mmCIF file with all atom_site columns, C-alpha atoms and ligand atoms in Angstrom:
data_model
loop_
_atom_site.group_PDB
_atom_site.id
_atom_site.type_symbol
_atom_site.label_atom_id
_atom_site.label_alt_id
_atom_site.label_comp_id
_atom_site.label_asym_id
_atom_site.label_entity_id
_atom_site.label_seq_id
_atom_site.pdbx_PDB_ins_code
_atom_site.Cartn_x
_atom_site.Cartn_y
_atom_site.Cartn_z
_atom_site.occupancy
_atom_site.B_iso_or_equiv
_atom_site.pdbx_formal_charge
_atom_site.auth_seq_id
_atom_site.auth_comp_id
_atom_site.auth_asym_id
_atom_site.auth_atom_id
_atom_site.pdbx_PDB_model_num
ATOM   1   C CA  . UNK A 1 1   ? 15.946  -10.111 -9.589  1.00 78.00 ? 1   UNK A CA  1
ATOM   2   C CA  . UNK A 1 2   ? 18.408  -7.968  -7.700  1.00 93.00 ? 2   UNK A CA  1
ATOM   3   C CA  . UNK A 1 3   ? 16.964  -5.156  -5.597  1.00 95.00 ? 3   UNK A CA  1
ATOM   4   C CA  . UNK A 1 4   ? 17.675  -2.349  -8.110  1.00 96.00 ? 4   UNK A CA  1
ATOM   5   C CA  . UNK A 1 5   ? 15.935  -4.275  -10.914 1.00 95.00 ? 5   UNK A CA  1
ATOM   6   C CA  . UNK A 1 6   ? 12.960  -5.052  -8.673  1.00 96.00 ? 6   UNK A CA  1
ATOM   7   C CA  . UNK A 1 7   ? 12.618  -1.389  -7.730  1.00 97.00 ? 7   UNK A CA  1
ATOM   8   C CA  . UNK A 1 8   ? 12.974  -0.145  -11.304 1.00 96.00 ? 8   UNK A CA  1
ATOM   9   C CA  . UNK A 1 9   ? 10.683  -2.695  -12.954 1.00 96.00 ? 9   UNK A CA  1
ATOM   10  C CA  . UNK A 1 10  ? 7.755   -2.471  -10.486 1.00 98.00 ? 10  UNK A CA  1
ATOM   11  C CA  . UNK A 1 11  ? 4.751   -0.832  -12.167 1.00 98.00 ? 11  UNK A CA  1
ATOM   12  C CA  . UNK A 1 12  ? 1.291   0.071   -11.015 1.00 98.00 ? 12  UNK A CA  1
ATOM   13  C CA  . UNK A 1 13  ? -0.868  -2.743  -12.381 1.00 98.00 ? 13  UNK A CA  1
ATOM   14  C CA  . UNK A 1 14  ? -4.599  -2.060  -12.770 1.00 98.00 ? 14  UNK A CA  1
ATOM   15  C CA  . UNK A 1 15  ? -5.820  -5.146  -14.692 1.00 98.00 ? 15  UNK A CA  1
ATOM   16  C CA  . UNK A 1 16  ? -5.848  -8.587  -13.108 1.00 98.00 ? 16  UNK A CA  1
ATOM   17  C CA  . UNK A 1 17  ? -6.510  -12.212 -13.997 1.00 97.00 ? 17  UNK A CA  1
ATOM   18  C CA  . UNK A 1 18  ? -9.270  -13.930 -12.082 1.00 92.00 ? 18  UNK A CA  1
ATOM   19  C CA  . UNK A 1 19  ? -6.970  -16.546 -10.499 1.00 96.00 ? 19  UNK A CA  1
ATOM   20  C CA  . UNK A 1 20  ? -6.944  -16.593 -6.688  1.00 96.00 ? 20  UNK A CA  1
ATOM   21  C CA  . UNK A 1 21  ? -3.889  -15.576 -4.686  1.00 98.00 ? 21  UNK A CA  1
ATOM   22  C CA  . UNK A 1 22  ? -3.010  -18.256 -2.105  1.00 98.00 ? 22  UNK A CA  1
ATOM   23  C CA  . UNK A 1 23  ? -3.537  -17.185 1.500   1.00 98.00 ? 23  UNK A CA  1
ATOM   24  C CA  . UNK A 1 24  ? 0.000   -18.291 2.430   1.00 98.00 ? 24  UNK A CA  1
ATOM   25  C CA  . UNK A 1 25  ? 1.344   -15.805 -0.132  1.00 98.00 ? 25  UNK A CA  1
ATOM   26  C CA  . UNK A 1 26  ? -0.857  -13.009 1.223   1.00 98.00 ? 26  UNK A CA  1
ATOM   27  C CA  . UNK A 1 27  ? 0.405   -13.728 4.736   1.00 98.00 ? 27  UNK A CA  1
ATOM   28  C CA  . UNK A 1 28  ? 3.988   -13.643 3.480   1.00 98.00 ? 28  UNK A CA  1
ATOM   29  C CA  . UNK A 1 29  ? 3.409   -10.266 1.775   1.00 98.00 ? 29  UNK A CA  1
ATOM   30  C CA  . UNK A 1 30  ? 1.992   -8.727  4.956   1.00 98.00 ? 30  UNK A CA  1
ATOM   31  C CA  . UNK A 1 31  ? 4.856   -10.174 6.987   1.00 98.00 ? 31  UNK A CA  1
ATOM   32  C CA  . UNK A 1 32  ? 7.383   -8.664  4.574   1.00 98.00 ? 32  UNK A CA  1
ATOM   33  C CA  . UNK A 1 33  ? 5.489   -5.361  4.626   1.00 98.00 ? 33  UNK A CA  1
ATOM   34  C CA  . UNK A 1 34  ? 5.927   -5.209  8.387   1.00 98.00 ? 34  UNK A CA  1
ATOM   35  C CA  . UNK A 1 35  ? 9.722   -5.493  8.048   1.00 98.00 ? 35  UNK A CA  1
ATOM   36  C CA  . UNK A 1 36  ? 9.662   -1.870  6.875   1.00 98.00 ? 36  UNK A CA  1
ATOM   37  C CA  . UNK A 1 37  ? 11.012  0.605   9.414   1.00 98.00 ? 37  UNK A CA  1
ATOM   38  C CA  . UNK A 1 38  ? 8.590   2.221   11.838  1.00 98.00 ? 38  UNK A CA  1
ATOM   39  C CA  . UNK A 1 39  ? 8.891   5.008   14.378  1.00 98.00 ? 39  UNK A CA  1
ATOM   40  C CA  . UNK A 1 40  ? 10.459  3.565   17.534  1.00 98.00 ? 40  UNK A CA  1
ATOM   41  C CA  . UNK A 1 41  ? 9.747   0.124   16.043  1.00 98.00 ? 41  UNK A CA  1
ATOM   42  C CA  . UNK A 1 42  ? 6.213   0.550   17.389  1.00 98.00 ? 42  UNK A CA  1
ATOM   43  C CA  . UNK A 1 43  ? 4.759   -0.773  14.096  1.00 98.00 ? 43  UNK A CA  1
ATOM   44  C CA  . UNK A 1 44  ? 1.736   1.508   14.296  1.00 98.00 ? 44  UNK A CA  1
ATOM   45  C CA  . UNK A 1 45  ? 0.121   -0.044  11.228  1.00 98.00 ? 45  UNK A CA  1
ATOM   46  C CA  . UNK A 1 46  ? -2.323  -2.816  10.458  1.00 98.00 ? 46  UNK A CA  1
ATOM   47  C CA  . UNK A 1 47  ? -3.439  -4.501  7.245   1.00 98.00 ? 47  UNK A CA  1
ATOM   48  C CA  . UNK A 1 48  ? -6.935  -5.599  6.255   1.00 98.00 ? 48  UNK A CA  1
ATOM   49  C CA  . UNK A 1 49  ? -6.985  -8.282  3.571   1.00 98.00 ? 49  UNK A CA  1
ATOM   50  C CA  . UNK A 1 50  ? -10.266 -8.212  1.644   1.00 98.00 ? 50  UNK A CA  1
ATOM   51  C CA  . UNK A 1 51  ? -11.145 -11.058 -0.722  1.00 98.00 ? 51  UNK A CA  1
ATOM   52  C CA  . UNK A 1 52  ? -14.931 -10.986 -0.430  1.00 98.00 ? 52  UNK A CA  1
ATOM   53  C CA  . UNK A 1 53  ? -16.357 -9.808  -3.766  1.00 98.00 ? 53  UNK A CA  1
ATOM   54  C CA  . UNK A 1 54  ? -19.204 -7.738  -2.345  1.00 98.00 ? 54  UNK A CA  1
ATOM   55  C CA  . UNK A 1 55  ? -16.863 -5.902  0.054   1.00 98.00 ? 55  UNK A CA  1
ATOM   56  C CA  . UNK A 1 56  ? -14.470 -5.178  -2.809  1.00 98.00 ? 56  UNK A CA  1
ATOM   57  C CA  . UNK A 1 57  ? -17.406 -3.898  -4.828  1.00 98.00 ? 57  UNK A CA  1
ATOM   58  C CA  . UNK A 1 58  ? -18.302 -1.506  -2.004  1.00 98.00 ? 58  UNK A CA  1
ATOM   59  C CA  . UNK A 1 59  ? -14.673 -0.368  -1.699  1.00 98.00 ? 59  UNK A CA  1
ATOM   60  C CA  . UNK A 1 60  ? -14.637 0.270   -5.462  1.00 98.00 ? 60  UNK A CA  1
ATOM   61  C CA  . UNK A 1 61  ? -17.701 2.454   -4.962  1.00 98.00 ? 61  UNK A CA  1
ATOM   62  C CA  . UNK A 1 62  ? -16.093 4.326   -2.054  1.00 98.00 ? 62  UNK A CA  1
ATOM   63  C CA  . UNK A 1 63  ? -13.043 5.014   -4.205  1.00 98.00 ? 63  UNK A CA  1
ATOM   64  C CA  . UNK A 1 64  ? -14.837 5.348   -7.533  1.00 98.00 ? 64  UNK A CA  1
ATOM   65  C CA  . UNK A 1 65  ? -12.165 2.988   -8.916  1.00 98.00 ? 65  UNK A CA  1
ATOM   66  C CA  . UNK A 1 66  ? -13.424 -0.233  -10.524 1.00 98.00 ? 66  UNK A CA  1
ATOM   67  C CA  . UNK A 1 67  ? -10.026 -1.923  -10.238 1.00 97.00 ? 67  UNK A CA  1
ATOM   68  C CA  . UNK A 1 68  ? -10.797 -2.583  -6.586  1.00 98.00 ? 68  UNK A CA  1
ATOM   69  C CA  . UNK A 1 69  ? -13.697 -4.808  -7.605  1.00 98.00 ? 69  UNK A CA  1
ATOM   70  C CA  . UNK A 1 70  ? -11.782 -6.442  -10.455 1.00 98.00 ? 70  UNK A CA  1
ATOM   71  C CA  . UNK A 1 71  ? -8.696  -7.386  -8.412  1.00 98.00 ? 71  UNK A CA  1
ATOM   72  C CA  . UNK A 1 72  ? -9.146  -10.653 -6.466  1.00 98.00 ? 72  UNK A CA  1
ATOM   73  C CA  . UNK A 1 73  ? -7.604  -9.067  -3.361  1.00 98.00 ? 73  UNK A CA  1
ATOM   74  C CA  . UNK A 1 74  ? -7.535  -5.620  -1.792  1.00 98.00 ? 74  UNK A CA  1
ATOM   75  C CA  . UNK A 1 75  ? -5.121  -4.976  1.053   1.00 99.00 ? 75  UNK A CA  1
ATOM   76  C CA  . UNK A 1 76  ? -5.930  -1.904  3.112   1.00 99.00 ? 76  UNK A CA  1
ATOM   77  C CA  . UNK A 1 77  ? -2.921  -0.424  4.880   1.00 98.00 ? 77  UNK A CA  1
ATOM   78  C CA  . UNK A 1 78  ? -4.070  1.379   8.015   1.00 98.00 ? 78  UNK A CA  1
ATOM   79  C CA  . UNK A 1 79  ? -2.576  3.367   10.821  1.00 98.00 ? 79  UNK A CA  1
ATOM   80  C CA  . UNK A 1 80  ? -2.951  1.967   14.314  1.00 98.00 ? 80  UNK A CA  1
ATOM   81  C CA  . UNK A 1 81  ? -2.474  4.918   16.663  1.00 97.00 ? 81  UNK A CA  1
ATOM   82  C CA  . UNK A 1 82  ? -3.073  2.723   19.701  1.00 97.00 ? 82  UNK A CA  1
ATOM   83  C CA  . UNK A 1 83  ? 0.521   1.485   19.293  1.00 96.00 ? 83  UNK A CA  1
ATOM   84  C CA  . UNK A 1 84  ? 2.008   4.991   19.325  1.00 95.00 ? 84  UNK A CA  1
ATOM   85  C CA  . UNK A 1 85  ? 2.821   5.353   22.995  1.00 89.00 ? 85  UNK A CA  1
ATOM   86  C CA  . UNK A 1 86  ? 5.244   8.272   22.529  1.00 93.00 ? 86  UNK A CA  1
ATOM   87  C CA  . UNK A 1 87  ? 6.116   11.132  20.138  1.00 96.00 ? 87  UNK A CA  1
ATOM   88  C CA  . UNK A 1 88  ? 2.914   13.096  20.934  1.00 95.00 ? 88  UNK A CA  1
ATOM   89  C CA  . UNK A 1 89  ? 0.851   14.590  18.136  1.00 96.00 ? 89  UNK A CA  1
ATOM   90  C CA  . UNK A 1 90  ? 3.614   14.156  15.546  1.00 97.00 ? 90  UNK A CA  1
ATOM   91  C CA  . UNK A 1 91  ? 3.612   10.457  16.351  1.00 97.00 ? 91  UNK A CA  1
ATOM   92  C CA  . UNK A 1 92  ? -0.164  10.096  16.112  1.00 96.00 ? 92  UNK A CA  1
ATOM   93  C CA  . UNK A 1 93  ? -0.695  12.302  13.023  1.00 96.00 ? 93  UNK A CA  1
ATOM   94  C CA  . UNK A 1 94  ? 2.467   11.734  10.986  1.00 98.00 ? 94  UNK A CA  1
ATOM   95  C CA  . UNK A 1 95  ? 4.535   8.750   12.108  1.00 98.00 ? 95  UNK A CA  1
ATOM   96  C CA  . UNK A 1 96  ? 1.550   6.379   11.944  1.00 98.00 ? 96  UNK A CA  1
ATOM   97  C CA  . UNK A 1 97  ? 1.018   7.362   8.307   1.00 98.00 ? 97  UNK A CA  1
ATOM   98  C CA  . UNK A 1 98  ? 4.724   7.027   7.526   1.00 98.00 ? 98  UNK A CA  1
ATOM   99  C CA  . UNK A 1 99  ? 4.716   3.583   9.179   1.00 98.00 ? 99  UNK A CA  1
ATOM   100 C CA  . UNK A 1 100 ? 1.821   2.478   6.960   1.00 98.00 ? 100 UNK A CA  1
ATOM   101 C CA  . UNK A 1 101 ? 3.318   4.056   3.827   1.00 99.00 ? 101 UNK A CA  1
ATOM   102 C CA  . UNK A 1 102 ? 6.750   2.476   4.305   1.00 99.00 ? 102 UNK A CA  1
ATOM   103 C CA  . UNK A 1 103 ? 5.067   -0.901  4.776   1.00 99.00 ? 103 UNK A CA  1
ATOM   104 C CA  . UNK A 1 104 ? 3.012   -0.382  1.628   1.00 99.00 ? 104 UNK A CA  1
ATOM   105 C CA  . UNK A 1 105 ? 6.120   0.122   -0.500  1.00 98.00 ? 105 UNK A CA  1
ATOM   106 C CA  . UNK A 1 106 ? 7.601   -3.088  0.934   1.00 98.00 ? 106 UNK A CA  1
ATOM   107 C CA  . UNK A 1 107 ? 4.337   -4.832  0.076   1.00 98.00 ? 107 UNK A CA  1
ATOM   108 C CA  . UNK A 1 108 ? 4.377   -3.576  -3.517  1.00 98.00 ? 108 UNK A CA  1
ATOM   109 C CA  . UNK A 1 109 ? 7.995   -4.632  -4.053  1.00 98.00 ? 109 UNK A CA  1
ATOM   110 C CA  . UNK A 1 110 ? 7.449   -8.053  -2.465  1.00 98.00 ? 110 UNK A CA  1
ATOM   111 C CA  . UNK A 1 111 ? 4.327   -8.568  -4.608  1.00 98.00 ? 111 UNK A CA  1
ATOM   112 C CA  . UNK A 1 112 ? 6.250   -7.632  -7.757  1.00 98.00 ? 112 UNK A CA  1
ATOM   113 C CA  . UNK A 1 113 ? 9.087   -9.967  -6.767  1.00 97.00 ? 113 UNK A CA  1
ATOM   114 C CA  . UNK A 1 114 ? 6.563   -12.830 -6.546  1.00 98.00 ? 114 UNK A CA  1
ATOM   115 C CA  . UNK A 1 115 ? 5.120   -12.022 -9.999  1.00 98.00 ? 115 UNK A CA  1
ATOM   116 C CA  . UNK A 1 116 ? 1.984   -10.342 -8.648  1.00 98.00 ? 116 UNK A CA  1
ATOM   117 C CA  . UNK A 1 117 ? 0.683   -6.990  -9.840  1.00 98.00 ? 117 UNK A CA  1
ATOM   118 C CA  . UNK A 1 118 ? -0.555  -4.254  -7.535  1.00 98.00 ? 118 UNK A CA  1
ATOM   119 C CA  . UNK A 1 119 ? -1.471  -0.599  -7.392  1.00 98.00 ? 119 UNK A CA  1
ATOM   120 C CA  . UNK A 1 120 ? -1.423  1.818   -4.458  1.00 98.00 ? 120 UNK A CA  1
ATOM   121 C CA  . UNK A 1 121 ? -4.715  3.732   -4.333  1.00 98.00 ? 121 UNK A CA  1
ATOM   122 C CA  . UNK A 1 122 ? -4.896  6.805   -2.174  1.00 98.00 ? 122 UNK A CA  1
ATOM   123 C CA  . UNK A 1 123 ? -8.026  8.390   -3.576  1.00 98.00 ? 123 UNK A CA  1
ATOM   124 C CA  . UNK A 1 124 ? -11.130 7.191   -1.712  1.00 98.00 ? 124 UNK A CA  1
ATOM   125 C CA  . UNK A 1 125 ? -13.821 8.352   0.664   1.00 98.00 ? 125 UNK A CA  1
ATOM   126 C CA  . UNK A 1 126 ? -12.158 7.763   3.999   1.00 98.00 ? 126 UNK A CA  1
ATOM   127 C CA  . UNK A 1 127 ? -15.271 7.662   6.175   1.00 98.00 ? 127 UNK A CA  1
ATOM   128 C CA  . UNK A 1 128 ? -17.016 5.300   3.779   1.00 98.00 ? 128 UNK A CA  1
ATOM   129 C CA  . UNK A 1 129 ? -14.038 2.925   3.726   1.00 98.00 ? 129 UNK A CA  1
ATOM   130 C CA  . UNK A 1 130 ? -13.838 3.091   7.502   1.00 98.00 ? 130 UNK A CA  1
ATOM   131 C CA  . UNK A 1 131 ? -17.554 2.208   7.732   1.00 98.00 ? 131 UNK A CA  1
ATOM   132 C CA  . UNK A 1 132 ? -17.389 -0.639  5.191   1.00 98.00 ? 132 UNK A CA  1
ATOM   133 C CA  . UNK A 1 133 ? -14.499 -2.262  7.054   1.00 98.00 ? 133 UNK A CA  1
ATOM   134 C CA  . UNK A 1 134 ? -15.724 -1.587  10.607  1.00 98.00 ? 134 UNK A CA  1
ATOM   135 C CA  . UNK A 1 135 ? -12.517 0.207   11.559  1.00 98.00 ? 135 UNK A CA  1
ATOM   136 C CA  . UNK A 1 136 ? -12.034 1.531   15.109  1.00 98.00 ? 136 UNK A CA  1
ATOM   137 C CA  . UNK A 1 137 ? -11.383 5.275   15.754  1.00 97.00 ? 137 UNK A CA  1
ATOM   138 C CA  . UNK A 1 138 ? -7.626  4.782   16.310  1.00 97.00 ? 138 UNK A CA  1
ATOM   139 C CA  . UNK A 1 139 ? -7.187  3.289   12.813  1.00 98.00 ? 139 UNK A CA  1
ATOM   140 C CA  . UNK A 1 140 ? -7.087  5.334   9.628   1.00 98.00 ? 140 UNK A CA  1
ATOM   141 C CA  . UNK A 1 141 ? -7.071  3.792   6.125   1.00 98.00 ? 141 UNK A CA  1
ATOM   142 C CA  . UNK A 1 142 ? -3.952  5.115   4.360   1.00 98.00 ? 142 UNK A CA  1
ATOM   143 C CA  . UNK A 1 143 ? -4.216  3.312   1.034   1.00 98.00 ? 143 UNK A CA  1
ATOM   144 C CA  . UNK A 1 144 ? -6.057  0.525   -0.719  1.00 98.00 ? 144 UNK A CA  1
ATOM   145 C CA  . UNK A 1 145 ? -3.770  -1.847  -2.606  1.00 99.00 ? 145 UNK A CA  1
ATOM   146 C CA  . UNK A 1 146 ? -5.502  -3.713  -5.424  1.00 98.00 ? 146 UNK A CA  1
ATOM   147 C CA  . UNK A 1 147 ? -3.585  -6.962  -5.916  1.00 98.00 ? 147 UNK A CA  1
ATOM   148 C CA  . UNK A 1 148 ? -3.642  -10.009 -8.155  1.00 98.00 ? 148 UNK A CA  1
ATOM   149 C CA  . UNK A 1 149 ? -1.943  -11.834 -11.001 1.00 98.00 ? 149 UNK A CA  1
ATOM   150 C CA  . UNK A 1 150 ? -1.304  -9.191  -13.669 1.00 98.00 ? 150 UNK A CA  1
ATOM   151 C CA  . UNK A 1 151 ? -3.283  -9.077  -16.915 1.00 98.00 ? 151 UNK A CA  1
ATOM   152 C CA  . UNK A 1 152 ? -1.292  -6.162  -18.332 1.00 97.00 ? 152 UNK A CA  1
ATOM   153 C CA  . UNK A 1 153 ? 2.297   -4.972  -18.594 1.00 94.00 ? 153 UNK A CA  1
ATOM   154 C CA  . UNK A 1 154 ? 1.995   -1.197  -18.220 1.00 96.00 ? 154 UNK A CA  1
ATOM   155 C CA  . UNK A 1 155 ? 4.438   1.070   -20.060 1.00 94.00 ? 155 UNK A CA  1
ATOM   156 C CA  . UNK A 1 156 ? 7.300   2.542   -18.084 1.00 91.00 ? 156 UNK A CA  1
ATOM   157 C CA  . UNK A 1 157 ? 6.288   5.992   -16.849 1.00 95.00 ? 157 UNK A CA  1
ATOM   158 C CA  . UNK A 1 158 ? 8.901   8.723   -16.867 1.00 94.00 ? 158 UNK A CA  1
ATOM   159 C CA  . UNK A 1 159 ? 10.719  9.834   -13.763 1.00 97.00 ? 159 UNK A CA  1
ATOM   160 C CA  . UNK A 1 160 ? 11.996  13.356  -13.230 1.00 98.00 ? 160 UNK A CA  1
ATOM   161 C CA  . UNK A 1 161 ? 15.702  13.783  -13.951 1.00 98.00 ? 161 UNK A CA  1
ATOM   162 C CA  . UNK A 1 162 ? 17.856  13.599  -10.845 1.00 97.00 ? 162 UNK A CA  1
ATOM   163 C CA  . UNK A 1 163 ? 18.941  17.215  -11.312 1.00 96.00 ? 163 UNK A CA  1
ATOM   164 C CA  . UNK A 1 164 ? 15.353  18.310  -10.698 1.00 97.00 ? 164 UNK A CA  1
ATOM   165 C CA  . UNK A 1 165 ? 14.749  16.419  -7.457  1.00 98.00 ? 165 UNK A CA  1
ATOM   166 C CA  . UNK A 1 166 ? 18.176  16.207  -5.853  1.00 98.00 ? 166 UNK A CA  1
ATOM   167 C CA  . UNK A 1 167 ? 19.375  19.096  -3.684  1.00 98.00 ? 167 UNK A CA  1
ATOM   168 C CA  . UNK A 1 168 ? 22.939  18.705  -2.526  1.00 97.00 ? 168 UNK A CA  1
ATOM   169 C CA  . UNK A 1 169 ? 23.618  20.275  0.852   1.00 97.00 ? 169 UNK A CA  1
ATOM   170 C CA  . UNK A 1 170 ? 20.692  22.795  0.681   1.00 96.00 ? 170 UNK A CA  1
ATOM   171 C CA  . UNK A 1 171 ? 17.457  23.494  -1.302  1.00 96.00 ? 171 UNK A CA  1
HETATM 172 C C1  . LIG B 2 .   ? 0.033   8.351   -2.522  1.00 50.82 ? 1   LIG B C1  1
HETATM 173 C C2  . LIG B 2 .   ? -0.362  7.647   -3.793  1.00 50.82 ? 1   LIG B C2  1
HETATM 174 C C3  . LIG B 2 .   ? -1.675  7.673   -4.192  1.00 50.82 ? 1   LIG B C3  1
HETATM 175 C C4  . LIG B 2 .   ? -2.062  7.007   -5.372  1.00 50.82 ? 1   LIG B C4  1
HETATM 176 N N1  . LIG B 2 .   ? -3.389  6.951   -5.671  1.00 50.82 ? 1   LIG B N1  1
HETATM 177 C C5  . LIG B 2 .   ? -3.787  6.270   -6.778  1.00 50.82 ? 1   LIG B C5  1
HETATM 178 C C6  . LIG B 2 .   ? -5.164  6.113   -7.037  1.00 50.82 ? 1   LIG B C6  1
HETATM 179 O O1  . LIG B 2 .   ? -6.021  6.540   -6.259  1.00 50.82 ? 1   LIG B O1  1
HETATM 180 N N2  . LIG B 2 .   ? -5.503  5.433   -8.165  1.00 50.82 ? 1   LIG B N2  1
HETATM 181 C C7  . LIG B 2 .   ? -4.580  4.911   -9.023  1.00 50.82 ? 1   LIG B C7  1
HETATM 182 O O2  . LIG B 2 .   ? -4.977  4.310   -10.029 1.00 50.82 ? 1   LIG B O2  1
HETATM 183 N N3  . LIG B 2 .   ? -3.240  5.015   -8.784  1.00 50.82 ? 1   LIG B N3  1
HETATM 184 C C8  . LIG B 2 .   ? -2.831  5.670   -7.676  1.00 50.82 ? 1   LIG B C8  1
HETATM 185 N N4  . LIG B 2 .   ? -1.486  5.742   -7.374  1.00 50.82 ? 1   LIG B N4  1
HETATM 186 C C9  . LIG B 2 .   ? -0.486  5.108   -8.277  1.00 50.82 ? 1   LIG B C9  1
HETATM 187 C C10 . LIG B 2 .   ? 0.261   6.161   -9.104  1.00 50.82 ? 1   LIG B C10 1
HETATM 188 O O3  . LIG B 2 .   ? -0.599  6.668   -10.091 1.00 50.82 ? 1   LIG B O3  1
HETATM 189 C C11 . LIG B 2 .   ? 1.529   5.536   -9.727  1.00 50.82 ? 1   LIG B C11 1
HETATM 190 O O4  . LIG B 2 .   ? 2.374   5.064   -8.716  1.00 50.82 ? 1   LIG B O4  1
HETATM 191 C C12 . LIG B 2 .   ? 2.285   6.523   -10.612 1.00 50.82 ? 1   LIG B C12 1
HETATM 192 O O5  . LIG B 2 .   ? 1.534   6.881   -11.738 1.00 50.82 ? 1   LIG B O5  1
HETATM 193 C C13 . LIG B 2 .   ? 3.635   5.989   -11.077 1.00 50.82 ? 1   LIG B C13 1
HETATM 194 O O6  . LIG B 2 .   ? 3.465   4.773   -11.791 1.00 50.82 ? 1   LIG B O6  1
HETATM 195 P P1  . LIG B 2 .   ? 4.244   3.446   -11.321 1.00 50.82 ? 1   LIG B P1  1
HETATM 196 O O7  . LIG B 2 .   ? 3.709   3.064   -9.960  1.00 50.82 ? 1   LIG B O7  1
HETATM 197 O O8  . LIG B 2 .   ? 3.914   2.407   -12.359 1.00 50.82 ? 1   LIG B O8  1
HETATM 198 O O9  . LIG B 2 .   ? 5.711   3.739   -11.268 1.00 50.82 ? 1   LIG B O9  1
HETATM 199 C C14 . LIG B 2 .   ? -1.090  6.372   -6.191  1.00 50.82 ? 1   LIG B C14 1
HETATM 200 C C15 . LIG B 2 .   ? 0.242   6.335   -5.762  1.00 50.82 ? 1   LIG B C15 1
HETATM 201 C C16 . LIG B 2 .   ? 0.594   6.949   -4.566  1.00 50.82 ? 1   LIG B C16 1
HETATM 202 C C17 . LIG B 2 .   ? 2.030   6.824   -4.081  1.00 50.82 ? 1   LIG B C17 1
#
């Protein structure tokens, strides 16, 4: 697929087959995720790959989203503020999240390109997720990506017309 087709055809997938995802592929996805831009190239983001069924079950509870238990893999994209050595509060509070978010989009596109399905989940109890995964204070979970071989082909959701979102020169 060319890049435009990959971008346009990616969908949030929320139903997965039970087949395992090879670890080499998971490593490749995280490596590609980290090729996303980051503030000052400080790469203030980390990724937790969760395959253990009972941990996924607990994450599903923390998010109240059963897909996290059903997917064979959950990848948690986190900030890592210990790598932000400049940019002050804006760096710690905003750039770390942008670093993790940019990487997540790379991850979703790379997963789609490999035939995997995934969904970005932002709705979860942050403290509970932090506790379940034993995260240190300088790391914040930004999103939980449920990932696996797709068991559905979701319909194409609408996008707003360009005229509604594009502001040329000023708002
Ligand atoms: C910041 C953010 C938070 C999201 N949170 C959730 C979520 O908690 N649960 C969920 O099922 N989907 C979640 N999604 C996925 C969106 O629902 C989905 O991207 C949107 O409906 C567009 O569909 P598409 O990804 O197939 O284009 C989230 C997406 C983003 C970017």
